[in-house]
mmCIF file of N, CA and C in Angstrom:
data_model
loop_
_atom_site.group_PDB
_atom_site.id
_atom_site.type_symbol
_atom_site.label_atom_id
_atom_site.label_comp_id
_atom_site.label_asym_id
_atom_site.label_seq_id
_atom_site.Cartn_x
_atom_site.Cartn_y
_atom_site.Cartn_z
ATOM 1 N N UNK A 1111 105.823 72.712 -46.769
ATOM 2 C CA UNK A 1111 105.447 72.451 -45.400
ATOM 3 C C UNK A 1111 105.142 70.954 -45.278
ATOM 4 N N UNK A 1112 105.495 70.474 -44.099
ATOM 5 C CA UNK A 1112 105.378 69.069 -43.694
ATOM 6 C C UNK A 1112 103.967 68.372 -43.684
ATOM 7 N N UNK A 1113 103.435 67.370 -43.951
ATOM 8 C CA UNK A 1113 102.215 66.872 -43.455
ATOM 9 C C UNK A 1113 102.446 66.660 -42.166
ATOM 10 N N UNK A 1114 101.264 67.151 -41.419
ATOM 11 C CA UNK A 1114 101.335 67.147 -39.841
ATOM 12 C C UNK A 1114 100.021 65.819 -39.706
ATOM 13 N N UNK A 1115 99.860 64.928 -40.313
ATOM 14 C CA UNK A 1115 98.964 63.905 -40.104
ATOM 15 C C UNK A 1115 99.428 62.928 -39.159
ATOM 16 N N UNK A 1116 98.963 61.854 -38.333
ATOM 17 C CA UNK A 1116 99.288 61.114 -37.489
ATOM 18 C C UNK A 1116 99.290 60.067 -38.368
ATOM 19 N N UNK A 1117 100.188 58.997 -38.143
ATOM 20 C CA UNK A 1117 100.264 57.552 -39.362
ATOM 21 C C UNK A 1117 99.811 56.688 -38.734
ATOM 22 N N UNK A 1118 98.046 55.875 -39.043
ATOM 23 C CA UNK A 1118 97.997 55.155 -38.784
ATOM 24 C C UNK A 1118 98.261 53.926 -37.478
ATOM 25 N N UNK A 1119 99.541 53.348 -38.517
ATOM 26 C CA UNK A 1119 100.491 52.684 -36.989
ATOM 27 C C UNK A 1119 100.234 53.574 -35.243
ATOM 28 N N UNK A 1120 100.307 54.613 -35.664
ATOM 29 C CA UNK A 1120 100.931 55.222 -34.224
ATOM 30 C C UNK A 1120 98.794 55.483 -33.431
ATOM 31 N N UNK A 1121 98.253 55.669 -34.422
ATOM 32 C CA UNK A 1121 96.892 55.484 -33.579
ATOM 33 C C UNK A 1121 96.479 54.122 -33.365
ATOM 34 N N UNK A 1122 97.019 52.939 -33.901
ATOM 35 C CA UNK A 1122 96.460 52.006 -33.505
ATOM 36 C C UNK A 1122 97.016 51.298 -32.247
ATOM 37 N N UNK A 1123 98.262 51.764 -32.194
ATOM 38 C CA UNK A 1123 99.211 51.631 -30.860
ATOM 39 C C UNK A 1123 98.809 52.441 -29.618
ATOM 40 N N UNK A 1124 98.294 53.300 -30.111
ATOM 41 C CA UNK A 1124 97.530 54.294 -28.734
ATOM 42 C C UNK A 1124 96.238 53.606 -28.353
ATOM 43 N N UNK A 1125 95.615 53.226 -29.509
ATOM 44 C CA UNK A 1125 94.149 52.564 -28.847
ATOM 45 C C UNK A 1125 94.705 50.888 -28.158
ATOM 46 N N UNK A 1126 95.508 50.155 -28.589
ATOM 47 C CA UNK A 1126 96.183 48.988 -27.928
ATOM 48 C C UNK A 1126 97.182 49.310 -26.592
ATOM 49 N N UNK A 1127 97.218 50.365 -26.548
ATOM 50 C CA UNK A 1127 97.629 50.513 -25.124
ATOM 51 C C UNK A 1127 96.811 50.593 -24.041
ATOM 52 N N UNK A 1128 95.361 51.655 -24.888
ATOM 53 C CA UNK A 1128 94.777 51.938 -23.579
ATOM 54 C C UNK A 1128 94.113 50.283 -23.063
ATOM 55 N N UNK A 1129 93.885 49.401 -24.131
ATOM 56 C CA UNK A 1129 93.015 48.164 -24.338
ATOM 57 C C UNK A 1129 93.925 47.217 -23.342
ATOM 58 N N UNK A 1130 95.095 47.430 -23.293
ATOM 59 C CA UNK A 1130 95.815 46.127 -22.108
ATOM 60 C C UNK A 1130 95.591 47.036 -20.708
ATOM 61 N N UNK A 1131 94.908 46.206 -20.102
ATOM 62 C CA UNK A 1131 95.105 46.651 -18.437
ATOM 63 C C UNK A 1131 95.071 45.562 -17.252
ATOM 64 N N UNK A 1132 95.149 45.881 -16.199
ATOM 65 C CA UNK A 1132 95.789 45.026 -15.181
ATOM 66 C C UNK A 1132 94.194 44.500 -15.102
ATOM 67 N N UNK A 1133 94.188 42.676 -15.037
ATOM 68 C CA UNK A 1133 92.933 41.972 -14.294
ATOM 69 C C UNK A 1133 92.229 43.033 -12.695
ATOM 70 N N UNK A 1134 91.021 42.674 -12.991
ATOM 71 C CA UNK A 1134 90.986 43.418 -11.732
ATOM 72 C C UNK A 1134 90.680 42.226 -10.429
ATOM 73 N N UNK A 1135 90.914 40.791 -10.790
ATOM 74 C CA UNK A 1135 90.993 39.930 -9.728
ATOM 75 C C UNK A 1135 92.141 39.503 -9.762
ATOM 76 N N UNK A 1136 93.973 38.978 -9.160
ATOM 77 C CA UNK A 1136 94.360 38.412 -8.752
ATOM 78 C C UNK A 1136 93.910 36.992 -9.253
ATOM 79 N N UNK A 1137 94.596 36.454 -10.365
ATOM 80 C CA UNK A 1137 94.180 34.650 -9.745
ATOM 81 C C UNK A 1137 94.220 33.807 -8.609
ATOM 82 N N UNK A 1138 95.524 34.441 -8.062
ATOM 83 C CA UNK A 1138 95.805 33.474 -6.376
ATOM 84 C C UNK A 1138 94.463 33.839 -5.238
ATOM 85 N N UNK A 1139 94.331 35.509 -5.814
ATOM 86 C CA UNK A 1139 93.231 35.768 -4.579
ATOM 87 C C UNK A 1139 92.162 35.372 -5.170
ATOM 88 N N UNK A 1140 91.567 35.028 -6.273
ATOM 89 C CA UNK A 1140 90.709 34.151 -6.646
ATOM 90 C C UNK A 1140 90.354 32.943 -6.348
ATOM 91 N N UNK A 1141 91.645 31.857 -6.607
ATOM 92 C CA UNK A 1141 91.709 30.536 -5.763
ATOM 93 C C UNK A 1141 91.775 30.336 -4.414
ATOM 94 N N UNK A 1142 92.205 31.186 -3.592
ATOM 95 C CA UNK A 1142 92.107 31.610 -1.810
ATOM 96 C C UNK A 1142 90.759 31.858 -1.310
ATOM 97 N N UNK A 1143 90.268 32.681 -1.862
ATOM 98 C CA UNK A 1143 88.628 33.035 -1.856
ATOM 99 C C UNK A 1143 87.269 31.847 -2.599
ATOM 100 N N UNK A 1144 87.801 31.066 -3.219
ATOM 101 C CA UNK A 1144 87.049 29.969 -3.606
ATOM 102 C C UNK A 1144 87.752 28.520 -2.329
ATOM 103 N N UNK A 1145 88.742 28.496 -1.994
ATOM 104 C CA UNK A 1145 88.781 27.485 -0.523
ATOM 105 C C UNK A 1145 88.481 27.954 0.349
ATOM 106 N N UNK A 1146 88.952 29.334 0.335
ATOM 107 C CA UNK A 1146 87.770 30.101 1.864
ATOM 108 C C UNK A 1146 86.205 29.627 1.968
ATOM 109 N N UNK A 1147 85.453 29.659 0.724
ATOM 110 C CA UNK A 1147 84.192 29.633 0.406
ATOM 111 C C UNK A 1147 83.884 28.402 0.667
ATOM 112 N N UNK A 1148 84.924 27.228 0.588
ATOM 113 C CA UNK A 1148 84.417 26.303 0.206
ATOM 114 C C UNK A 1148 84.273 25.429 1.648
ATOM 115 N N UNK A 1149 85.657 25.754 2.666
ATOM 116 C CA UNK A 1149 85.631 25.256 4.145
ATOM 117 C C UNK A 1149 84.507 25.798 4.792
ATOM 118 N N UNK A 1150 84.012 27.496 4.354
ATOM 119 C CA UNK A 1150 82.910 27.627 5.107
ATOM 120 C C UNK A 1150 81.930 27.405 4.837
ATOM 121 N N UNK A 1151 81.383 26.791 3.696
ATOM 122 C CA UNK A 1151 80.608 26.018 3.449
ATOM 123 C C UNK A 1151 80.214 24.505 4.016
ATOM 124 N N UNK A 1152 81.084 23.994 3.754
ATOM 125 C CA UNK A 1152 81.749 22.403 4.428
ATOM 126 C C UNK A 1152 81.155 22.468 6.035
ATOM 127 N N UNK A 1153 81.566 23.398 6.699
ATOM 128 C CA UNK A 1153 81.044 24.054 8.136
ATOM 129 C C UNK A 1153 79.973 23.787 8.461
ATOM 130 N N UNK A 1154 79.387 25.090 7.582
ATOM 131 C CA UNK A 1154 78.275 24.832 7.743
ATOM 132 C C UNK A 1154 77.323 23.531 8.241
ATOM 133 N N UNK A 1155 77.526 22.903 6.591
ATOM 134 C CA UNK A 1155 76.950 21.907 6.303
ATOM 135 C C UNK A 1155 77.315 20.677 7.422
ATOM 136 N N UNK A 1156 78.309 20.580 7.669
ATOM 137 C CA UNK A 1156 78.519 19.580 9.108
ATOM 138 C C UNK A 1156 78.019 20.317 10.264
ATOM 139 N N UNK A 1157 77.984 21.251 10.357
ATOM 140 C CA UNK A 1157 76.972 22.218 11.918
ATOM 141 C C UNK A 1157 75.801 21.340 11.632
ATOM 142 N N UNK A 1158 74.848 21.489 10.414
ATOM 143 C CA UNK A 1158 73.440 21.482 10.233
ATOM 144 C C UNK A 1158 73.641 20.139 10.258
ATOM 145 N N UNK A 1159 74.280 19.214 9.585
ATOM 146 C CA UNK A 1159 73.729 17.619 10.187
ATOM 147 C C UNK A 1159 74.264 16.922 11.756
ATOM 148 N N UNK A 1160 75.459 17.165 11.897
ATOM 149 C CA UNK A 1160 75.506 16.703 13.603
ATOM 150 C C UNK A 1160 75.345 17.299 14.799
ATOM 151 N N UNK A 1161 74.935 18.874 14.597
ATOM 152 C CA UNK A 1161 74.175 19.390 15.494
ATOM 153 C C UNK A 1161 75.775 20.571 15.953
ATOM 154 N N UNK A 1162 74.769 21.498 16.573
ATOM 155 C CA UNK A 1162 75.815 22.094 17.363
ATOM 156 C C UNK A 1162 76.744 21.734 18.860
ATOM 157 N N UNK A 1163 75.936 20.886 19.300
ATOM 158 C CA UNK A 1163 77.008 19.916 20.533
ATOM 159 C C UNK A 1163 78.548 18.896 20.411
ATOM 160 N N UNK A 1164 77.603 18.171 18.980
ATOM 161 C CA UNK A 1164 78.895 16.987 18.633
ATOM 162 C C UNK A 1164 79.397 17.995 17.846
ATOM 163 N N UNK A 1165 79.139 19.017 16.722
ATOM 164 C CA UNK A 1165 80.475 19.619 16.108
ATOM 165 C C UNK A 1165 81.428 20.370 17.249
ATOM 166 N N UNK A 1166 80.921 21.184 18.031
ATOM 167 C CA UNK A 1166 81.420 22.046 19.246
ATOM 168 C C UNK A 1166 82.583 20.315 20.095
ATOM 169 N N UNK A 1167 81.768 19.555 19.705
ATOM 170 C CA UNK A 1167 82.791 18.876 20.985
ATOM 171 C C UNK A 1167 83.910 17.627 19.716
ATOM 172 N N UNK A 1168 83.699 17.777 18.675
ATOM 173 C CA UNK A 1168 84.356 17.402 17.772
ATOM 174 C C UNK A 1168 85.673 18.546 17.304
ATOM 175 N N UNK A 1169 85.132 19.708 17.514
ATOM 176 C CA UNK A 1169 86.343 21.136 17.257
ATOM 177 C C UNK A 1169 87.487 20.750 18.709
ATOM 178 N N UNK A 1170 86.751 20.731 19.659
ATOM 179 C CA UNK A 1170 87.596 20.774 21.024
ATOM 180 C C UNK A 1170 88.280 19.574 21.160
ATOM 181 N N UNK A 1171 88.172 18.081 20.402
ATOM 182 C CA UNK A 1171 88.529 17.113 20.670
ATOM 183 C C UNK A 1171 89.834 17.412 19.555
ATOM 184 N N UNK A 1172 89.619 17.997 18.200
ATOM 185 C CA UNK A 1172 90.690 18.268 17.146
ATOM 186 C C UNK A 1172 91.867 19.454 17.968
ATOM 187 N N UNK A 1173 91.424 20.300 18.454
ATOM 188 C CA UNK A 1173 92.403 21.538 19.116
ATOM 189 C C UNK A 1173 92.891 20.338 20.312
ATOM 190 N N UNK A 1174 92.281 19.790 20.698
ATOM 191 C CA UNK A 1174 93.239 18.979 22.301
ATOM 192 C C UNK A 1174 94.011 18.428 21.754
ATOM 193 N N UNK A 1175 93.973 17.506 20.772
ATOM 194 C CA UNK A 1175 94.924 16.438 19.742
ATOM 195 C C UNK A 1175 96.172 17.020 19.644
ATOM 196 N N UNK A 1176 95.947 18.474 19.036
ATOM 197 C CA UNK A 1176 97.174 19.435 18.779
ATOM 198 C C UNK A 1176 98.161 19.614 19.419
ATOM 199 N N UNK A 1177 97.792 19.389 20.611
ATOM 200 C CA UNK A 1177 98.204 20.423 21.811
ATOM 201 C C UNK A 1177 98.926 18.940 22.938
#
């Protein structure tokens, strides 16, 4: 009768399979989400020093430019 044992090789290939798996972040959506973070930050921080009038009339002077 045959040895019915598993060889080695073939269990260490089962545990290295389960061990590779997909990142669970995206790098691109990583780097997208860190310039997202970073303009609304930037925002912010220009709201809180020139006030909400001159940024509000600094946004409307950039959209008229456009246009």
């Amino acid at each position: 009768m045959p040895d019915a044992t598993i060889p080695d090789t073939t269990i260490r290939e089962a545990r290295m399979q389960g061990a590779v798996t997909a990142p669970r972040f995206s790098r691109p959506l990583a780097v997208v989400a860190a310039a997202v973070a970073l303009l609304l930050a930037g925002t912010v921080v220009l709201w809180a020093h020139y006030g909400t009038a001159v940024f509000y009339e600094t946004i409307l002077a950039g959209i008229a430019a456009c246009l």
